[in-house]
Amino acid sequence: MSSITVPRPITESIGSRIRVVFGSSGDEWLLLLDHDDGDAKWQVKDWKGIPSAVGKQLNNCTAKGRDCKRVDFDSSTGAWYVNGVKPDGTGGHSWWGGTEASRERLSAFGVRDVAFGCTGGGSYSSEQYVILQGKNGYCCSGLVPDDLTKRLEGIYNRGKSIEFVRLFGNNQYYVQDDEGAMWNVQNNVHLGKELKGSGPIHDVAIAGDGCWIVIRENHAVTSTGVDKSLVDKLTTFYQQQRQRFNKRKREINDAQRLIRLEREEREREERVRQEREERERQEREERERQEREMRQRQEEEEERQRVQRAKEEADKAEKERQRLEKEKLELSAATRISKLEAHLEERAIEEANDIKQMETNLSKRKRALRESLECLPESSRSRVGLDEDRRTESKPSCVICHDKEADHAVIPCGHLCLCSDCSTDYRSLFGVSQTCPLCRGIVQGTLKIYQSSG
């Protein structure tokens, strides 16, 4: 927020600050000047030769601190109207006299302006008046020229605004509205030419003797016969207001320039601050990034070490498990071998006893047969064909199951003592200390033996 205050501009044009009313000649006049230097507003009221009642009410307004907002009078008929309001908009009041207009109309709410004129002759019967109300409301006396009445009625019907109306003697008038301006100045060629000129018109005044004045934006145009003091006052006011306007314009430009410089300085300081904060933010983010990366590396290293330790512990545990499993297998194999060896030994003993018994029985049968053959003739004994030397050949059986033919030899001792099934069971124990079931030699493997049938 800037500490510099931009001065209040002077907005209204110079011409809009002027109100002029003529009496019966160019030497009778009323002048209202609304001064504005940008810091203060005030009104200067000046007149010469006007009706005393009007002068009295103007003095009353000044004494009460009121500005005169609306004023008009007609010297021929004696009609007049004055409205005063305090600068803050309060204390508004109206005064009038010498007019046929009713109190109800003049005191009605929304009266915006009052104009008096006459048809000529200088009696009450010649009075003309127009009262403007609000945007385009109006009321007027019956003596107002028909073309003016039609103009006001048309503006009202079309919903447009009436800016102001001025009435003068001998049915002369001037009206300005949203559609432009219309006037009747009879045969006043110079005034008619001026009214046709370019540029806005803020006021028109015509004296009873035909003197006139036209108030424009930045200058006033007057006819001959207008009081020189009035012309001088207008000229001075235009000059003063132009000087005040130009001075205030320079003050506003200077203030705006200072505000702009101040704003640029604040913006520069703000940019410097933002740049500093941005650098600090980037540096902070870079530090945080480095710290995050360092923490991440540390965490990764710790995780790697943890995984490594876990792996080592797992390897250690696996080795221990394998060792225990191996010991368990060795113990189980040794136990199985011991049981197998005991079973084989028991079976071998039984088989040996059976063989011995069978051999004993066979010997007894052979002996009995020989004894029986000795009782037979020689020819009969030859037919029996008992050959003591002939031996019955038989294939070896498995020393484990004693059921199937032994067709697998133990390596390296070469004993043919295992069948196919028992050889498979025996091989499942390889890696554990094993011995041959016959010679108790170390077993390295088994070999299938194929025997010829011839």
CSV table of C-alpha atoms in Angstrom, one decimal:
chain,number,residue,atom,x,y,z
A,1,MET,CA,0.0,0.0,0.0
A,2,SER,CA,1.4,3.3,-1.1
A,3,SER,CA,1.9,6.1,1.5
A,4,ILE,CA,1.4,8.7,-1.3
A,5,THR,CA,-2.2,9.9,-1.9
A,6,VAL,CA,-3.2,10.9,-5.4
A,7,PRO,CA,-4.9,14.3,-5.2
A,8,ARG,CA,-8.5,14.5,-6.1
A,9,PRO,CA,-8.9,15.4,-9.8
A,10,ILE,CA,-10.9,18.3,-11.1
A,11,THR,CA,-13.3,16.5,-13.3
A,12,GLU,CA,-16.1,18.8,-14.3
A,13,SER,CA,-15.6,21.1,-17.3
A,14,ILE,CA,-15.2,24.9,-16.7
A,15,GLY,CA,-18.3,25.7,-18.6
A,16,SER,CA,-20.5,23.4,-16.4
A,17,ARG,CA,-19.5,25.5,-13.4
A,18,ILE,CA,-21.0,28.7,-14.7
A,19,ARG,CA,-24.6,30.0,-14.5
A,20,VAL,CA,-25.5,33.4,-16.1
A,21,VAL,CA,-28.9,35.2,-16.0
A,22,PHE,CA,-29.5,38.5,-17.7
A,23,GLY,CA,-32.1,41.2,-16.7
A,24,SER,CA,-33.5,43.8,-19.0
A,25,SER,CA,-30.1,44.7,-20.4
A,26,GLY,CA,-26.5,43.5,-20.6
A,27,ASP,CA,-25.7,45.6,-17.5
A,28,GLU,CA,-28.1,43.6,-15.4
A,29,TRP,CA,-26.8,40.2,-14.7
A,30,LEU,CA,-26.4,37.4,-12.1
A,31,LEU,CA,-23.2,35.2,-12.2
A,32,LEU,CA,-22.6,32.0,-10.2
A,33,LEU,CA,-19.1,30.5,-10.3
A,34,ASP,CA,-18.4,27.1,-8.8
A,35,HIS,CA,-14.7,27.2,-8.0
A,36,ASP,CA,-12.6,24.0,-7.6
A,37,ASP,CA,-8.9,23.8,-7.0
A,38,GLY,CA,-8.8,20.1,-6.3
A,39,ASP,CA,-8.5,20.5,-2.6
A,40,ALA,CA,-11.7,22.6,-1.9
A,41,LYS,CA,-14.9,23.6,-3.7
A,42,TRP,CA,-16.6,27.0,-3.2
A,43,GLN,CA,-19.1,29.2,-4.9
A,44,VAL,CA,-18.8,32.8,-5.8
A,45,LYS,CA,-22.1,34.7,-6.2
A,46,ASP,CA,-22.0,38.0,-8.0
A,47,TRP,CA,-24.7,40.2,-9.5
A,48,LYS,CA,-25.6,43.6,-10.8
A,49,GLY,CA,-29.0,45.3,-11.2
A,50,ILE,CA,-31.0,42.2,-10.4
A,51,PRO,CA,-34.3,42.2,-8.5
A,52,SER,CA,-33.8,42.9,-4.8
A,53,ALA,CA,-35.7,39.8,-3.8
A,54,VAL,CA,-33.3,37.6,-5.7
A,55,GLY,CA,-30.3,39.4,-4.2
A,56,LYS,CA,-31.7,39.0,-0.7
A,57,GLN,CA,-32.1,35.2,-1.1
A,58,LEU,CA,-28.6,34.9,-2.5
A,59,ASN,CA,-27.2,36.7,0.5
A,60,ASN,CA,-29.3,34.5,2.7
A,61,CYS,CA,-27.8,31.4,1.0
A,62,THR,CA,-24.3,32.7,1.6
A,63,ALA,CA,-25.1,33.5,5.2
A,64,LYS,CA,-26.5,30.0,5.8
A,65,GLY,CA,-23.5,28.3,4.1
A,66,ARG,CA,-25.6,27.2,1.1
A,67,ASP,CA,-24.6,27.1,-2.5
A,68,CYS,CA,-27.1,28.3,-5.1
A,69,LYS,CA,-27.9,25.3,-7.2
A,70,ARG,CA,-30.8,26.7,-9.3
A,71,VAL,CA,-31.7,30.3,-10.0
A,72,ASP,CA,-33.7,32.2,-12.6
A,73,PHE,CA,-35.7,35.4,-12.9
A,74,ASP,CA,-37.5,37.5,-15.5
A,75,SER,CA,-37.2,41.3,-15.0
A,76,SER,CA,-40.3,41.9,-17.2
A,77,THR,CA,-42.8,39.8,-15.1
A,78,GLY,CA,-41.0,39.9,-11.8
A,79,ALA,CA,-41.0,36.1,-11.5
A,80,TRP,CA,-38.0,34.5,-9.7
A,81,TYR,CA,-36.8,31.2,-8.2
A,82,VAL,CA,-33.8,30.4,-6.0
A,83,ASN,CA,-32.7,27.0,-4.6
A,84,GLY,CA,-29.9,26.6,-2.1
A,85,VAL,CA,-28.1,23.5,-0.8
A,86,LYS,CA,-25.2,23.0,1.6
A,87,PRO,CA,-22.0,21.6,0.1
A,88,ASP,CA,-22.6,18.3,2.0
A,89,GLY,CA,-26.0,17.9,0.3
A,90,THR,CA,-28.1,18.9,3.3
A,91,GLY,CA,-30.2,21.9,4.1
A,92,GLY,CA,-31.8,22.2,0.7
A,93,HIS,CA,-34.5,24.9,0.4
A,94,SER,CA,-36.3,26.8,-2.3
A,95,TRP,CA,-37.6,30.4,-2.5
A,96,TRP,CA,-39.7,32.0,-5.2
A,97,GLY,CA,-42.0,35.0,-5.9
A,98,GLY,CA,-43.8,37.0,-8.6
A,99,THR,CA,-44.9,33.9,-10.5
A,100,GLU,CA,-48.1,32.3,-11.5
A,101,ALA,CA,-46.6,28.8,-10.9
A,102,SER,CA,-48.3,27.1,-8.0
A,103,ARG,CA,-46.5,26.3,-4.7
A,104,GLU,CA,-47.3,22.6,-5.2
A,105,ARG,CA,-45.3,22.6,-8.5
A,106,LEU,CA,-42.4,24.7,-7.3
A,107,SER,CA,-42.0,22.8,-4.0
A,108,ALA,CA,-42.7,19.3,-5.4
A,109,PHE,CA,-40.1,16.6,-4.8
A,110,GLY,CA,-37.5,16.2,-7.6
A,111,VAL,CA,-37.6,19.7,-9.0
A,112,ARG,CA,-34.4,19.9,-11.0
A,113,ASP,CA,-34.7,23.3,-12.6
A,114,VAL,CA,-37.0,26.3,-13.2
A,115,ALA,CA,-37.0,28.7,-16.2
A,116,PHE,CA,-38.9,32.0,-16.6
A,117,GLY,CA,-39.6,34.0,-19.7
A,118,CYS,CA,-42.3,36.1,-21.2
A,119,THR,CA,-44.2,36.7,-24.3
A,120,GLY,CA,-43.6,40.5,-24.1
A,121,GLY,CA,-45.7,43.3,-22.8
A,122,GLY,CA,-44.4,43.3,-19.2
A,123,SER,CA,-47.6,42.1,-17.4
A,124,TYR,CA,-48.5,38.9,-15.5
A,125,SER,CA,-50.5,37.7,-18.4
A,126,SER,CA,-47.2,37.4,-20.4
A,127,GLU,CA,-45.4,35.1,-18.0
A,128,GLN,CA,-43.9,31.8,-19.2
A,129,TYR,CA,-42.4,29.1,-17.1
A,130,VAL,CA,-41.0,25.5,-17.4
A,131,ILE,CA,-40.4,23.3,-14.4
A,132,LEU,CA,-38.2,20.2,-14.9
A,133,GLN,CA,-38.7,17.2,-12.6
A,134,GLY,CA,-36.4,14.1,-12.5
A,135,LYS,CA,-35.0,12.7,-15.7
A,136,ASN,CA,-37.5,14.1,-18.2
A,137,GLY,CA,-40.6,15.1,-16.3
A,138,TYR,CA,-41.9,18.7,-16.9
A,139,CYS,CA,-44.7,21.1,-16.5
A,140,CYS,CA,-45.2,24.5,-18.1
A,141,SER,CA,-47.5,27.4,-18.5
A,142,GLY,CA,-49.9,27.7,-21.3
A,143,LEU,CA,-48.0,30.5,-22.9
A,144,VAL,CA,-44.9,28.5,-23.6
A,145,PRO,CA,-44.3,28.2,-27.4
A,146,ASP,CA,-45.9,25.2,-29.0
A,147,ASP,CA,-42.8,23.9,-30.7
A,148,LEU,CA,-41.0,23.9,-27.3
A,149,THR,CA,-43.9,22.1,-25.7
A,150,LYS,CA,-43.9,19.5,-28.5
A,151,ARG,CA,-40.1,19.0,-28.1
A,152,LEU,CA,-40.5,18.4,-24.3
A,153,GLU,CA,-43.4,16.0,-24.8
A,154,GLY,CA,-41.5,14.0,-27.5
A,155,ILE,CA,-38.4,13.7,-25.2
A,156,TYR,CA,-40.6,12.5,-22.4
A,157,ASN,CA,-42.5,10.0,-24.5
A,158,ARG,CA,-39.3,8.6,-25.9
A,159,GLY,CA,-37.8,8.1,-22.4
A,160,LYS,CA,-34.9,10.4,-23.0
A,161,SER,CA,-33.4,13.1,-20.7
A,162,ILE,CA,-33.7,16.9,-20.7
A,163,GLU,CA,-30.5,18.6,-19.7
A,164,PHE,CA,-31.8,22.2,-19.3
A,165,VAL,CA,-34.3,24.8,-20.6
A,166,ARG,CA,-33.8,28.5,-20.8
A,167,LEU,CA,-36.7,31.0,-21.5
A,168,PHE,CA,-36.2,34.6,-22.5
A,169,GLY,CA,-38.4,37.5,-23.5
A,170,ASN,CA,-40.5,37.7,-26.7
A,171,ASN,CA,-41.1,33.8,-26.8
A,172,GLN,CA,-37.3,33.1,-27.2
A,173,TYR,CA,-36.0,29.9,-25.7
A,174,TYR,CA,-33.2,27.3,-25.8
A,175,VAL,CA,-33.5,23.6,-24.9
A,176,GLN,CA,-30.8,20.9,-24.7
A,177,ASP,CA,-31.6,17.2,-24.4
A,178,ASP,CA,-30.4,13.8,-25.4
A,179,GLU,CA,-31.4,14.4,-29.0
A,180,GLY,CA,-29.4,17.6,-29.3
A,181,ALA,CA,-30.5,21.3,-29.0
A,182,MET,CA,-33.4,23.4,-30.3
A,183,TRP,CA,-33.8,27.2,-30.0
A,184,ASN,CA,-35.8,30.2,-31.1
A,185,VAL,CA,-33.8,33.4,-31.0
A,186,GLN,CA,-36.0,35.2,-33.5
A,187,ASN,CA,-33.8,37.3,-35.9
A,188,ASN,CA,-30.6,37.3,-33.8
A,189,VAL,CA,-28.4,36.1,-36.6
A,190,HIS,CA,-25.1,36.2,-34.7
A,191,LEU,CA,-26.5,34.3,-31.7
A,192,GLY,CA,-28.1,31.7,-34.1
A,193,LYS,CA,-24.8,31.2,-35.8
A,194,GLU,CA,-23.0,30.8,-32.5
A,195,LEU,CA,-25.5,28.2,-31.3
A,196,LYS,CA,-25.0,26.2,-34.5
A,197,GLY,CA,-21.2,26.1,-33.8
A,198,SER,CA,-19.4,22.9,-32.7
A,199,GLY,CA,-18.8,21.9,-29.2
A,200,PRO,CA,-21.0,21.5,-26.2
A,201,ILE,CA,-23.0,24.5,-24.7
A,202,HIS,CA,-23.5,24.7,-21.0
A,203,ASP,CA,-25.6,27.8,-20.7
A,204,VAL,CA,-27.2,30.5,-22.7
A,205,ALA,CA,-28.5,33.9,-21.5
A,206,ILE,CA,-30.3,36.7,-23.5
A,207,ALA,CA,-31.0,40.1,-22.0
A,208,GLY,CA,-34.2,42.1,-22.6
A,209,ASP,CA,-32.3,44.4,-24.9
A,210,GLY,CA,-31.0,41.5,-27.1
A,211,CYS,CA,-27.4,41.2,-25.6
A,212,TRP,CA,-26.5,37.6,-25.2
A,213,ILE,CA,-23.8,35.2,-23.9
A,214,VAL,CA,-23.0,31.6,-24.7
A,215,ILE,CA,-21.1,29.5,-22.1
A,216,ARG,CA,-19.0,26.8,-23.8
A,217,GLU,CA,-16.6,24.2,-22.4
A,218,ASN,CA,-13.5,26.4,-22.2
A,219,HIS,CA,-14.6,29.8,-23.1
A,220,ALA,CA,-17.5,32.2,-23.3
A,221,VAL,CA,-18.8,34.0,-26.3
A,222,THR,CA,-20.5,37.4,-25.7
A,223,SER,CA,-22.3,40.0,-27.9
A,224,THR,CA,-21.7,43.7,-27.8
A,225,GLY,CA,-23.4,45.5,-25.0
A,226,VAL,CA,-22.6,43.0,-22.3
A,227,ASP,CA,-21.2,44.6,-19.1
A,228,LYS,CA,-17.4,44.5,-19.3
A,229,SER,CA,-17.0,43.6,-15.6
A,230,LEU,CA,-19.1,40.4,-16.3
A,231,VAL,CA,-16.9,39.5,-19.3
A,232,ASP,CA,-13.7,40.1,-17.2
A,233,LYS,CA,-15.0,37.9,-14.4
A,234,LEU,CA,-15.8,35.1,-16.8
A,235,THR,CA,-12.4,35.5,-18.5
A,236,THR,CA,-10.6,35.4,-15.1
A,237,PHE,CA,-12.6,32.4,-14.0
A,238,TYR,CA,-11.8,30.4,-17.1
A,239,GLN,CA,-8.1,31.3,-16.7
A,240,GLN,CA,-8.1,30.4,-13.0
A,241,GLN,CA,-9.8,27.1,-13.5
A,242,ARG,CA,-7.5,26.2,-16.4
A,243,GLN,CA,-4.5,27.0,-14.2
A,244,ARG,CA,-6.0,25.0,-11.3
A,245,PHE,CA,-6.8,22.1,-13.6
A,246,ASN,CA,-3.3,22.1,-15.1
A,247,LYS,CA,-1.7,22.4,-11.7
A,248,ARG,CA,-3.8,19.6,-10.3
A,249,LYS,CA,-3.1,17.5,-13.4
A,250,ARG,CA,0.7,18.0,-12.8
A,251,GLU,CA,0.2,17.1,-9.1
A,252,ILE,CA,-1.7,14.0,-10.0
A,253,ASN,CA,0.9,13.1,-12.6
A,254,ASP,CA,3.7,13.7,-10.0
A,255,ALA,CA,1.8,11.7,-7.4
A,256,GLN,CA,1.2,8.9,-9.9
A,257,ARG,CA,4.8,9.0,-10.9
A,258,LEU,CA,6.0,8.7,-7.3
A,259,ILE,CA,3.5,6.0,-6.7
A,260,ARG,CA,4.8,4.2,-9.8
A,261,LEU,CA,8.4,4.6,-8.6
A,262,GLU,CA,7.4,3.5,-5.2
A,263,ARG,CA,5.6,0.5,-6.7
A,264,GLU,CA,8.5,-0.3,-8.9
A,265,GLU,CA,10.8,-0.1,-5.9
A,266,ARG,CA,8.5,-2.4,-3.9
A,267,GLU,CA,8.3,-4.7,-6.9
A,268,ARG,CA,12.1,-4.6,-7.2
A,269,GLU,CA,12.5,-5.4,-3.5
A,270,GLU,CA,9.9,-8.1,-3.8
A,271,ARG,CA,11.8,-9.6,-6.7
A,272,VAL,CA,15.0,-9.5,-4.7
A,273,ARG,CA,13.2,-11.1,-1.8
A,274,GLN,CA,11.7,-13.7,-3.9
A,275,GLU,CA,15.0,-14.4,-5.6
A,276,ARG,CA,16.7,-14.7,-2.2
A,277,GLU,CA,13.9,-16.9,-0.9
A,278,GLU,CA,14.2,-19.0,-4.1
A,279,ARG,CA,18.0,-19.4,-3.7
A,280,GLU,CA,17.5,-20.3,-0.1
A,281,ARG,CA,14.8,-22.8,-1.0
A,282,GLN,CA,17.0,-24.3,-3.7
A,283,GLU,CA,19.9,-24.5,-1.3
A,284,ARG,CA,17.7,-26.0,1.4
A,285,GLU,CA,16.2,-28.5,-1.1
A,286,GLU,CA,19.8,-29.4,-2.3
A,287,ARG,CA,20.9,-30.0,1.4
A,288,GLU,CA,17.8,-32.0,2.0
A,289,ARG,CA,18.4,-34.0,-1.2
A,290,GLN,CA,22.0,-34.7,-0.2
A,291,GLU,CA,20.9,-35.7,3.3
A,292,ARG,CA,18.2,-38.0,1.8
A,293,GLU,CA,20.8,-39.5,-0.5
A,294,MET,CA,23.2,-40.0,2.4
A,295,ARG,CA,20.5,-41.5,4.6
A,296,GLN,CA,19.4,-43.7,1.7
A,297,ARG,CA,23.0,-44.9,1.1
A,298,GLN,CA,23.4,-45.6,4.8
A,299,GLU,CA,20.1,-47.4,4.8
A,300,GLU,CA,21.1,-49.4,1.7
A,301,GLU,CA,24.5,-50.2,3.3
A,302,GLU,CA,22.8,-51.3,6.5
A,303,GLU,CA,20.3,-53.3,4.5
A,304,ARG,CA,23.1,-54.9,2.5
A,305,GLN,CA,25.0,-55.8,5.7
A,306,ARG,CA,21.8,-57.1,7.3
A,307,VAL,CA,21.1,-59.2,4.2
A,308,GLN,CA,24.7,-60.4,4.2
A,309,ARG,CA,24.5,-61.3,7.9
A,310,ALA,CA,21.2,-63.0,7.3
A,311,LYS,CA,22.6,-64.9,4.4
A,312,GLU,CA,25.7,-65.9,6.4
A,313,GLU,CA,23.5,-67.0,9.3
A,314,ALA,CA,21.2,-68.9,6.8
A,315,ASP,CA,24.3,-70.5,5.2
A,316,LYS,CA,25.5,-71.4,8.7
A,317,ALA,CA,22.2,-72.7,9.7
A,318,GLU,CA,21.9,-74.7,6.4
A,319,LYS,CA,25.4,-76.2,6.9
A,320,GLU,CA,24.4,-77.1,10.5
A,321,ARG,CA,21.2,-78.6,9.2
A,322,GLN,CA,23.0,-80.5,6.5
A,323,ARG,CA,25.6,-81.7,9.1
A,324,LEU,CA,22.8,-82.8,11.4
A,325,GLU,CA,20.9,-84.4,8.5
A,326,LYS,CA,24.1,-86.2,7.4
A,327,GLU,CA,24.7,-87.4,10.9
A,328,LYS,CA,21.1,-88.4,11.2
A,329,LEU,CA,21.4,-90.3,7.8
A,330,GLU,CA,24.7,-91.8,8.8
A,331,LEU,CA,23.2,-92.9,12.1
A,332,SER,CA,20.1,-94.2,10.4
A,333,ALA,CA,22.2,-96.0,7.7
A,334,ALA,CA,24.5,-97.4,10.3
A,335,THR,CA,21.5,-98.6,12.3
A,336,ARG,CA,19.9,-100.0,9.2
A,337,ILE,CA,23.1,-101.7,8.2
A,338,SER,CA,23.6,-103.1,11.7
A,339,LYS,CA,20.1,-104.5,11.6
A,340,LEU,CA,20.5,-105.8,8.1
A,341,GLU,CA,23.8,-107.4,9.0
A,342,ALA,CA,22.2,-109.0,12.0
A,343,HIS,CA,19.3,-110.2,9.9
A,344,LEU,CA,21.7,-111.5,7.2
A,345,GLU,CA,23.8,-113.2,9.8
A,346,GLU,CA,20.7,-114.8,11.3
A,347,ARG,CA,19.4,-115.9,7.9
A,348,ALA,CA,22.9,-117.2,6.9
A,349,ILE,CA,23.1,-119.3,10.0
A,350,GLU,CA,19.7,-120.7,9.4
A,351,GLU,CA,20.5,-121.3,5.7
A,352,ALA,CA,23.8,-123.0,6.7
A,353,ASN,CA,21.9,-125.2,9.2
A,354,ASP,CA,19.3,-126.1,6.6
A,355,ILE,CA,22.0,-126.9,4.1
A,356,LYS,CA,23.8,-129.1,6.6
A,357,GLN,CA,20.6,-130.8,7.4
A,358,MET,CA,19.7,-131.3,3.8
A,359,GLU,CA,23.2,-132.6,3.1
A,360,THR,CA,22.8,-135.0,6.0
A,361,ASN,CA,19.4,-136.2,4.8
A,362,LEU,CA,20.8,-136.5,1.2
A,363,SER,CA,23.7,-138.5,2.4
A,364,LYS,CA,21.3,-140.8,4.3
A,365,ARG,CA,19.1,-141.2,1.2
A,366,LYS,CA,22.1,-141.9,-1.0
A,367,ARG,CA,23.3,-144.4,1.4
A,368,ALA,CA,19.9,-146.1,1.6
A,369,LEU,CA,19.7,-146.0,-2.2
A,370,ARG,CA,23.1,-147.6,-2.6
A,371,GLU,CA,22.2,-150.3,-0.1
A,372,SER,CA,19.0,-150.9,-2.1
A,373,LEU,CA,20.9,-151.0,-5.4
A,374,GLU,CA,23.3,-153.6,-4.0
A,375,CYS,CA,20.3,-155.9,-3.8
A,376,LEU,CA,19.5,-155.5,-7.5
A,377,PRO,CA,21.3,-157.2,-10.4
A,378,GLU,CA,24.0,-155.3,-12.2
A,379,SER,CA,21.9,-154.5,-15.2
A,380,SER,CA,19.2,-152.9,-13.0
A,381,ARG,CA,21.8,-150.9,-11.2
A,382,SER,CA,23.1,-149.5,-14.5
A,383,ARG,CA,19.7,-148.5,-15.6
A,384,VAL,CA,19.1,-146.6,-12.4
A,385,GLY,CA,22.2,-144.6,-13.3
A,386,LEU,CA,23.2,-143.2,-9.9
A,387,ASP,CA,26.3,-141.1,-10.6
A,388,GLU,CA,28.1,-140.1,-7.4
A,389,ASP,CA,30.4,-137.8,-9.2
A,390,ARG,CA,27.6,-135.9,-11.0
A,391,ARG,CA,26.7,-132.8,-9.2
A,392,THR,CA,23.4,-130.9,-9.4
A,393,GLU,CA,24.1,-127.5,-10.7
A,394,SER,CA,21.9,-124.7,-9.3
A,395,LYS,CA,21.8,-121.0,-9.7
A,396,PRO,CA,22.7,-118.8,-6.7
A,397,SER,CA,19.9,-117.0,-4.8
A,398,CYS,CA,19.9,-113.5,-3.2
A,399,VAL,CA,21.5,-113.5,0.2
A,400,ILE,CA,19.1,-110.8,1.3
A,401,CYS,CA,15.6,-111.9,0.3
A,402,HIS,CA,16.5,-115.6,-0.4
A,403,ASP,CA,13.7,-115.6,-3.0
A,404,LYS,CA,15.0,-114.3,-6.2
A,405,GLU,CA,18.0,-115.2,-8.3
A,406,ALA,CA,21.2,-113.3,-7.5
A,407,ASP,CA,22.1,-111.3,-10.6
A,408,HIS,CA,24.1,-108.4,-9.2
A,409,ALA,CA,27.7,-108.6,-8.1
A,410,VAL,CA,29.3,-106.4,-5.4
A,411,ILE,CA,32.2,-104.2,-6.5
A,412,PRO,CA,35.1,-104.6,-5.9
A,413,CYS,CA,35.0,-108.0,-4.2
A,414,GLY,CA,32.8,-109.5,-7.0
A,415,HIS,CA,30.4,-111.6,-4.9
A,416,LEU,CA,27.2,-112.5,-6.9
A,417,CYS,CA,24.8,-112.2,-4.0
A,418,LEU,CA,22.1,-109.6,-4.7
A,419,CYS,CA,18.9,-109.6,-6.8
A,420,SER,CA,17.7,-106.5,-8.7
A,421,ASP,CA,15.3,-105.3,-6.0
A,422,CYS,CA,17.7,-105.7,-3.1
A,423,SER,CA,20.5,-104.2,-5.1
A,424,THR,CA,18.4,-101.0,-5.6
A,425,ASP,CA,17.7,-100.9,-1.8
A,426,TYR,CA,21.4,-101.5,-1.1
A,427,ARG,CA,22.5,-98.7,-3.5
A,428,SER,CA,20.2,-96.2,-1.7
A,429,LEU,CA,22.6,-96.5,1.2
A,430,PHE,CA,25.7,-95.5,-0.9
A,431,GLY,CA,27.5,-92.6,0.8
A,432,VAL,CA,27.1,-94.3,4.1
A,433,SER,CA,29.6,-96.9,5.3
A,434,GLN,CA,28.5,-100.3,3.7
A,435,THR,CA,30.1,-103.7,3.5
A,436,CYS,CA,29.5,-106.8,1.3
A,437,PRO,CA,26.9,-109.1,2.9
A,438,LEU,CA,29.3,-112.1,2.3
A,439,CYS,CA,32.9,-110.8,2.9
A,440,ARG,CA,32.2,-107.6,4.7
A,441,GLY,CA,34.4,-105.8,2.2
A,442,ILE,CA,33.8,-102.0,1.4
A,443,VAL,CA,31.0,-101.7,-1.2
A,444,GLN,CA,31.7,-99.2,-4.0
A,445,GLY,CA,28.8,-100.2,-6.1
A,446,THR,CA,27.0,-103.1,-7.8
A,447,LEU,CA,27.1,-104.7,-11.3
A,448,LYS,CA,24.3,-106.6,-13.0
A,449,ILE,CA,25.6,-110.1,-14.3
A,450,TYR,CA,24.1,-111.7,-17.3
A,451,GLN,CA,24.6,-115.5,-17.5
A,452,SER,CA,24.4,-117.6,-20.8
A,453,SER,CA,21.6,-120.2,-21.0
A,454,GLY,CA,23.8,-122.9,-22.8
